[in-house]
Amino acid sequence: MATAFSSDGEAALRREVGPAAAPPPPRGDLDGFYEVGRAAAFVRGGGFRKVALQFPDELLADAAEVAARMEAETGAEVYVLGDTTYGSCCVDEVAAEHVCAEAVLHYGPACLSPCRKLPVLHVFGKRPLDIGRCAEAFRELYPDRQSRVVVLSDVVYAHAMGELEQQLCPEYPNIIFSRVVYGDPPDPAMPGEERQFGRQFLVEAPGGLQDCAMFYVGTEGLTLTNFMLTWNRCSFSSFDPTTNRGRRETLNVNRALMRRLYLVERARDAQVVGILVGTLGVAGYLDVLQHLRELLRRAGKRSYTLAVGKPNPAKLANFLEVDVFVLVACAQNSLLDSSDFYRPVVTPYELELACNPAREWTGNYLTDFRDLLPGACAHIELPPAIPAAEAIPDVSLITGEMRVTHLRDSPASQLPPSTALACRDQTSALAEISPAASFLESRSWRGLEQQLGQTPVSKAVQGRRGIAIAYEDEGREQS
């Protein structure tokens, strides 16, 4: 029987092999597509001597030529970052620091999350957009010229929004075009102004944003899903530039939210929580890690912080003791579909809903973990601890069993501070004594180990042939 982590081989045997997908069309004007002039001005203006160029997988074919042109234009040392540590939409500051880069040029789609250390220039790439077909699709979807519509776009089509605005604004007086912004604006937001996901726009409708519809220019993906869950009171339509077709989005937002609220119940039942570090570059990730640890400590749950790179079912299946994982990542990668995972994966906001009694579901969904930190717009202080005798009993909606949901003051670590560090070896290197690490170290299986000098050298021998379900020599004695 096939599971999420194994297969009986039938799918591979029955799979139809077709022609490979055609590569993307060549971009003749690399200088225009990658904005080499603007990028070179950024490097020269900052006086950077070492620059890292980060490309997503689909643009790596142009990396060598773009890097050569940047070196010729600026005279700086240029390094190409290929395989990113986490999502390609985030700036990989860790890989850039490995080469002592002084700045990063990020190419392709981006989540626009603010970085902590290095200066960054985003070059989204100017994907082609048929302005006429897009405007025509907008008119078909919104025949009422008085419609209040907010136009959003993927960052790779942001360059064409000005021309689209010139065509539609004379016909639709209540249309609103969002602007793509990077980082946090220094001035406070105006009344009715929205600043999320690197987009900024001002809503002047009497009922606020819920009186507006949303029109998205871009392909279907995580960006659109985030928009729809966050602004779930608005109706959405979209225009796909790859097919030149517009449509009304039929994603059942209520059903998607019910699925997320089910994961909140799973988090309430959990006793052991694994905190997955899904970013090392987004500003505030260390603060939210500390915030989640304190939240879980007050809720009486054990927590383990895990850095596994890009999470997948095989990696997380190694931690069977964990009941639920919480992924700390950028807003675009927080909504991980965990249907194929052995344990559910929730967002920091969902964990707050599960563990913070003061936070209630209001219909507003948050995917940016920075909104939960002290001083942010959605931060809610933890209530004081109450005695167990005064706690209101709670019943799990999944198991039907009684559970504890009130906050408490957990006892401090049993290890005194003076014994938390110990000498690891003869070089007087220090190591922290961690009960969690000691437990994991005691496992019988630890993964691939080099064991240099301990494994005897042997000649290569012929192995088995066939597939795992039935090798050719299955059932015969090995000679």
XYZ file of C-alpha atoms in Angstrom:
479
model
C 0.000 0.000 0.000
C 1.383 3.386 -0.979
C 1.793 6.076 1.638
C 3.061 9.641 1.659
C 6.625 8.365 2.078
C 6.725 5.156 0.004
C 5.269 3.754 -3.193
C 4.496 0.290 -4.466
C 5.950 1.204 -7.859
C 2.660 0.905 -9.753
C 2.444 4.627 -10.423
C 5.929 4.656 -11.957
C 5.149 1.676 -14.177
C 1.859 3.126 -15.436
C 3.082 6.702 -15.904
C 2.873 7.905 -19.506
C 6.051 9.535 -20.741
C 5.445 12.536 -22.942
C 7.685 15.139 -24.561
C 9.585 17.415 -22.238
C 8.122 20.821 -21.525
C 9.342 23.454 -23.920
C 11.926 25.827 -22.452
C 10.905 29.440 -21.979
C 11.447 31.636 -25.011
C 14.845 33.323 -25.138
C 14.994 36.886 -23.881
C 16.930 38.829 -26.474
C 17.075 42.079 -24.498
C 18.814 40.931 -21.320
C 19.761 44.487 -20.430
C 16.115 45.501 -20.456
C 14.687 42.379 -18.814
C 17.238 42.373 -15.963
C 17.587 46.173 -15.803
C 21.371 45.993 -15.933
C 21.697 49.777 -16.011
C 19.663 50.299 -12.824
C 21.453 47.437 -11.069
C 24.895 48.795 -12.053
C 23.935 52.256 -10.783
C 22.904 50.694 -7.462
C 26.272 48.915 -7.105
C 28.328 51.956 -8.102
C 26.295 54.293 -5.938
C 26.798 52.130 -2.870
C 30.488 51.552 -3.546
C 30.053 47.793 -3.200
C 33.085 45.671 -4.096
C 31.487 42.227 -3.685
C 27.943 41.634 -4.901
C 25.818 38.481 -4.831
C 23.306 37.819 -7.608
C 20.410 35.583 -6.533
C 18.442 33.849 -9.286
C 15.478 31.475 -9.099
C 15.768 28.152 -10.903
C 13.872 29.321 -13.991
C 16.303 32.218 -14.575
C 19.601 30.461 -13.827
C 20.257 29.963 -17.550
C 20.948 33.695 -17.864
C 23.006 33.979 -14.669
C 26.464 33.711 -16.258
C 25.784 36.342 -18.910
C 24.142 38.753 -16.476
C 27.024 38.327 -14.018
C 29.584 39.022 -16.776
C 27.763 42.198 -17.798
C 27.528 43.367 -14.192
C 31.265 42.838 -13.684
C 32.023 44.782 -16.857
C 29.703 47.640 -15.853
C 30.759 47.968 -12.200
C 34.204 46.356 -11.787
C 32.934 44.574 -8.645
C 33.362 40.894 -7.838
C 30.096 39.151 -8.686
C 28.921 35.840 -7.230
C 25.867 33.868 -8.348
C 23.620 32.299 -5.719
C 21.802 29.348 -7.229
C 20.151 26.882 -4.847
C 18.684 29.014 -2.061
C 18.506 27.799 1.526
C 14.739 28.291 1.709
C 12.254 29.793 -0.767
C 13.637 31.612 -3.789
C 11.301 34.536 -3.070
C 13.336 35.422 0.060
C 16.734 37.090 -0.030
C 19.337 34.476 0.947
C 21.526 36.558 3.232
C 23.201 33.440 4.659
C 24.588 32.324 1.285
C 25.602 35.895 0.487
C 27.544 36.174 3.740
C 29.477 33.016 2.856
C 31.219 34.997 0.114
C 31.385 38.185 2.233
C 29.028 39.980 -0.158
C 28.274 43.601 0.654
C 24.943 43.710 -1.235
C 22.467 41.370 -2.931
C 20.739 41.741 -6.282
C 17.594 39.604 -6.097
C 16.121 38.590 -9.471
C 12.683 37.211 -10.201
C 9.518 36.971 -8.077
C 9.927 38.179 -4.501
C 7.892 38.214 -1.301
C 9.331 41.675 -0.470
C 9.982 40.765 3.156
C 12.417 43.244 4.746
C 15.944 41.935 5.348
C 18.041 42.244 8.469
C 21.583 43.073 7.358
C 22.511 43.514 3.706
C 21.241 46.175 1.285
C 19.081 44.595 -1.413
C 17.958 45.646 -4.881
C 14.986 43.754 -6.331
C 14.902 43.200 -10.081
C 11.631 41.436 -10.770
C 12.084 40.971 -14.489
C 9.693 42.588 -16.932
C 7.384 39.779 -17.997
C 5.294 40.649 -21.078
C 1.682 41.720 -20.508
C -0.937 42.396 -23.166
C -2.387 45.633 -21.803
C -5.275 45.680 -24.291
C -6.442 42.142 -23.485
C -6.078 42.792 -19.762
C -8.191 45.952 -19.948
C -10.783 44.138 -22.055
C -10.998 41.318 -19.498
C -11.414 43.879 -16.715
C -14.347 45.520 -18.553
C -16.034 42.146 -19.041
C -15.672 41.247 -15.357
C -16.795 44.664 -14.114
C -19.370 46.132 -16.532
C -20.550 48.647 -13.903
C -18.331 51.702 -14.358
C -18.939 52.742 -10.720
C -17.449 49.521 -9.314
C -14.943 49.914 -6.524
C -12.038 47.672 -7.484
C -8.489 47.373 -6.153
C -5.995 46.231 -8.799
C -3.185 44.013 -7.502
C -0.428 42.411 -9.531
C 2.386 39.965 -9.291
C 5.686 41.799 -8.980
C 6.847 40.597 -12.399
C 4.009 42.574 -14.023
C 4.316 45.692 -11.870
C 6.146 47.525 -14.680
C 2.978 47.506 -16.823
C 0.515 48.755 -14.199
C 1.082 52.411 -15.081
C -0.067 51.901 -18.661
C -3.048 49.823 -17.518
C -3.986 52.577 -15.076
C -3.985 55.140 -17.883
C -6.469 53.032 -19.846
C -8.900 52.204 -17.032
C -8.910 55.265 -14.770
C -10.872 57.501 -17.203
C -13.622 54.852 -17.394
C -13.652 53.722 -13.733
C -13.481 56.676 -11.316
C -13.446 54.404 -8.234
C -10.623 52.108 -9.345
C -7.564 51.850 -7.059
C -4.125 50.706 -8.199
C -1.725 49.306 -5.609
C 1.963 50.213 -5.573
C 4.784 47.744 -4.982
C 6.969 48.944 -2.105
C 9.978 47.350 -0.460
C 10.593 47.540 3.260
C 8.591 49.360 5.894
C 7.729 52.982 5.000
C 9.086 55.402 7.605
C 5.851 57.376 7.958
C 2.780 55.901 9.727
C -0.108 54.595 7.684
C -2.938 56.978 6.835
C -6.554 56.122 7.739
C -7.823 53.597 5.212
C -4.342 52.811 3.910
C -3.382 49.157 3.432
C 0.247 48.016 3.655
C 0.664 44.279 3.277
C 2.747 41.877 1.213
C 4.801 44.731 -0.209
C 1.679 46.412 -1.595
C 0.367 49.808 -0.621
C -2.947 51.428 -1.537
C -5.497 53.837 -0.047
C -9.168 52.855 0.256
C -11.668 55.695 0.489
C -14.856 53.619 0.306
C -17.391 54.327 3.107
C -17.341 50.698 4.277
C -13.618 50.270 3.916
C -11.916 47.478 2.043
C -14.833 45.051 2.386
C -16.849 47.253 0.001
C -14.230 46.725 -2.731
C -13.550 43.901 -5.156
C -10.037 42.701 -6.005
C -8.594 42.260 -9.501
C -5.306 40.367 -9.637
C -2.926 40.398 -12.604
C -0.738 37.304 -12.523
C -0.736 33.531 -12.609
C -2.371 31.340 -10.010
C -0.102 30.614 -7.039
C 0.753 31.320 -3.418
C 0.610 35.079 -3.896
C -3.023 34.985 -4.971
C -3.892 32.490 -2.223
C -2.392 34.785 0.402
C -4.360 37.727 -0.920
C -7.620 35.790 -0.886
C -7.204 34.447 2.643
C -6.068 37.771 4.056
C -8.790 39.854 2.383
C -11.369 37.081 2.620
C -14.336 39.481 2.720
C -13.611 40.696 -0.820
C -14.577 39.019 -4.081
C -11.634 38.242 -6.364
C -11.120 38.130 -10.102
C -7.880 37.578 -11.982
C -6.225 37.910 -15.359
C -3.621 35.327 -16.348
C -1.055 36.931 -18.713
C 0.145 33.535 -19.932
C -3.297 32.633 -21.313
C -4.708 36.190 -21.725
C -7.911 35.136 -19.975
C -9.795 36.703 -17.105
C -11.989 34.846 -14.660
C -13.773 35.124 -11.342
C -11.867 33.203 -8.702
C -13.848 30.255 -7.390
C -11.551 29.239 -4.523
C -13.793 28.334 -1.612
C -12.255 30.667 0.929
C -14.579 29.468 3.677
C -13.539 25.871 3.089
C -9.861 26.844 3.103
C -10.333 28.722 6.366
C -12.173 25.731 7.871
C -9.150 23.610 7.008
C -6.858 26.108 8.751
C -9.131 26.216 11.822
C -9.006 22.422 11.963
C -5.217 22.716 12.177
C -5.692 25.164 15.066
C -7.576 22.427 16.943
C -4.737 20.002 16.234
C -2.324 22.543 17.691
C -4.467 22.853 20.838
C -4.266 19.080 21.346
C -0.499 18.928 20.758
C 1.890 18.382 23.635
C 5.149 18.596 21.664
C 5.601 21.330 19.049
C 8.427 21.603 16.542
C 9.333 25.161 15.520
C 10.586 25.026 11.927
C 12.980 27.805 10.979
C 11.916 28.596 7.427
C 13.915 31.804 6.985
C 17.168 33.298 8.204
C 16.911 36.590 6.360
C 13.502 38.114 7.134
C 13.752 40.840 9.748
C 12.240 39.832 13.085
C 12.535 36.062 12.728
C 14.614 35.757 15.907
C 12.034 37.800 17.814
C 9.168 35.603 16.684
C 11.122 32.454 17.575
C 11.533 33.744 21.116
C 7.881 34.784 21.171
C 6.733 31.301 20.142
C 8.982 29.591 22.694
C 7.571 31.754 25.476
C 4.020 31.144 24.258
C 4.524 27.376 24.254
C 6.213 27.459 27.645
C 3.285 29.342 29.157
C 0.857 26.912 27.494
C 2.615 23.933 29.057
C 3.851 22.472 25.782
C 7.358 21.293 24.978
C 9.029 22.866 21.974
C 12.003 21.989 19.795
C 13.549 24.417 17.313
C 14.469 22.683 14.050
C 16.426 24.031 11.065
C 15.910 21.548 8.218
C 16.073 23.838 5.187
C 13.157 23.421 2.816
C 10.664 21.194 4.681
C 9.314 18.069 3.032
C 7.465 14.980 4.356
C 10.595 12.806 4.488
C 12.538 15.290 6.628
C 9.781 15.939 9.141
C 8.921 12.238 9.431
C 12.194 11.797 11.345
C 10.656 13.606 14.341
C 7.893 11.234 15.378
C 7.701 12.716 18.879
C 6.459 16.039 17.508
C 2.652 16.383 17.409
C 2.509 19.517 15.266
C 4.989 21.809 13.518
C 4.863 25.599 13.255
C 6.636 27.111 10.250
C 8.360 30.476 10.685
C 8.738 31.722 7.127
C 7.923 34.705 4.963
C 4.294 35.566 4.356
C 4.330 33.902 0.933
C 5.683 30.551 2.155
C 3.881 30.304 5.510
C 0.816 28.547 4.094
C 2.350 25.121 3.579
C -0.028 22.424 2.371
C 0.661 19.702 4.943
C -1.838 17.152 3.611
C 1.056 14.873 2.581
C 2.932 15.335 5.852
C 2.895 12.899 8.749
C 2.137 15.756 11.164
C 0.266 19.015 10.457
C 2.182 22.238 9.820
C 0.614 25.475 11.102
C 1.525 29.154 10.917
C 2.580 31.318 13.894
C -0.825 33.024 13.798
C -2.617 29.670 14.029
C -0.426 28.662 16.952
C -1.368 31.907 18.698
C -5.030 31.136 18.157
C -4.457 27.750 19.760
C -2.352 28.817 22.762
C -3.221 32.430 23.562
C -6.667 32.596 25.277
C -6.795 36.350 24.699
C -6.702 35.965 20.916
C -10.004 35.091 19.272
C -10.930 34.380 15.680
C -12.283 37.583 14.142
C -12.353 36.587 10.489
C -9.064 38.349 9.741
C -6.295 35.937 8.735
C -2.633 36.872 9.207
C 0.286 35.291 7.345
C 3.015 37.806 8.253
C 4.521 36.762 11.593
C 5.769 40.305 12.236
C 2.159 41.365 12.878
C 2.214 39.231 16.060
C 5.247 40.866 17.664
C 5.012 43.547 20.386
C 4.295 46.939 18.890
C 2.707 45.490 15.735
C -0.857 46.065 14.616
C -2.166 42.620 15.669
C -0.131 41.979 18.823
C -2.122 40.742 21.840
C -0.485 40.377 25.239
C -0.625 37.022 26.995
C -3.062 37.080 29.920
C -1.762 36.333 33.439
C -1.583 32.759 34.626
C -4.505 31.350 36.603
C -4.558 28.429 39.055
C -5.555 25.069 37.631
C -8.565 24.899 39.991
C -9.999 28.087 38.470
C -9.414 27.108 34.850
C -12.463 26.560 32.649
C -12.560 22.957 31.405
C -12.183 22.463 27.678
C -12.962 19.489 25.452
C -11.086 18.652 22.268
C -13.263 18.853 19.163
C -11.148 16.127 17.533
C -10.570 13.498 20.241
C -13.418 14.373 22.612
C -11.048 14.276 25.573
C -10.506 16.901 28.258
C -7.519 19.165 27.737
C -5.773 22.016 29.501
C -5.890 25.357 27.701
C -5.114 27.911 30.426
C -1.726 29.593 30.687
C 0.607 28.903 33.557
C 3.990 29.872 34.882
C 6.127 26.889 33.967
C 9.027 26.065 36.279
C 12.450 27.118 35.173
C 14.871 24.699 33.625
C 16.056 22.007 35.999
C 19.645 22.649 35.007
C 21.188 25.532 36.955
C 22.904 28.183 34.803
C 26.348 27.203 36.084
C 26.086 23.704 34.556
C 24.425 24.621 31.266
C 27.851 24.694 29.546
C 30.484 21.987 29.581
C 33.752 21.171 27.811
C 33.080 19.125 24.712
C 36.599 17.864 23.945
C 40.263 18.397 24.690
C 40.339 21.642 22.688
C 38.293 23.264 25.469
C 35.415 23.930 23.058
C 32.187 24.646 24.891
C 28.951 22.803 24.284
C 25.519 23.501 25.710
C 23.844 20.702 27.649
C 20.396 20.311 26.089
C 17.956 17.579 27.182
C 16.353 17.695 23.728
C 19.685 17.205 21.957
C 20.659 14.415 24.365
C 17.399 12.621 23.619
C 17.827 12.851 19.866
C 21.451 11.751 20.154
C 20.361 8.554 21.923
C 18.450 7.310 18.904
C 19.661 4.172 17.173
C 19.513 5.751 13.709
C 21.309 9.046 13.186
C 21.543 9.359 9.431
C 24.562 9.294 7.117
C 27.923 9.497 8.922
C 31.329 9.632 7.288
C 33.273 7.509 9.824
C 36.545 8.369 8.135
C 39.209 5.719 8.650
C 36.779 3.338 10.379
C 35.181 1.659 7.360
C 37.279 -1.036 5.627
C 37.839 -0.687 1.883
C 36.007 -3.314 -0.187
C 35.556 -4.042 -3.874
C 32.376 -3.064 -5.630
C 29.934 -5.938 -6.148
C 26.901 -6.270 -8.344
C 23.715 -5.265 -6.536
C 20.117 -6.291 -6.931
C 18.150 -5.595 -10.097
C 14.507 -4.623 -10.407
C 12.250 -2.516 -8.242
C 11.811 -2.640 -4.494
C 8.494 -4.495 -4.658
C 10.016 -7.456 -6.512
C 13.738 -7.817 -7.160
C 14.829 -10.321 -9.804
C 16.640 -12.497 -7.238
C 13.801 -12.302 -4.690
C 13.197 -15.648 -3.021
C 16.486 -17.193 -4.124
C 19.360 -17.826 -1.809
C 22.240 -15.425 -2.173
C 25.445 -17.243 -3.137
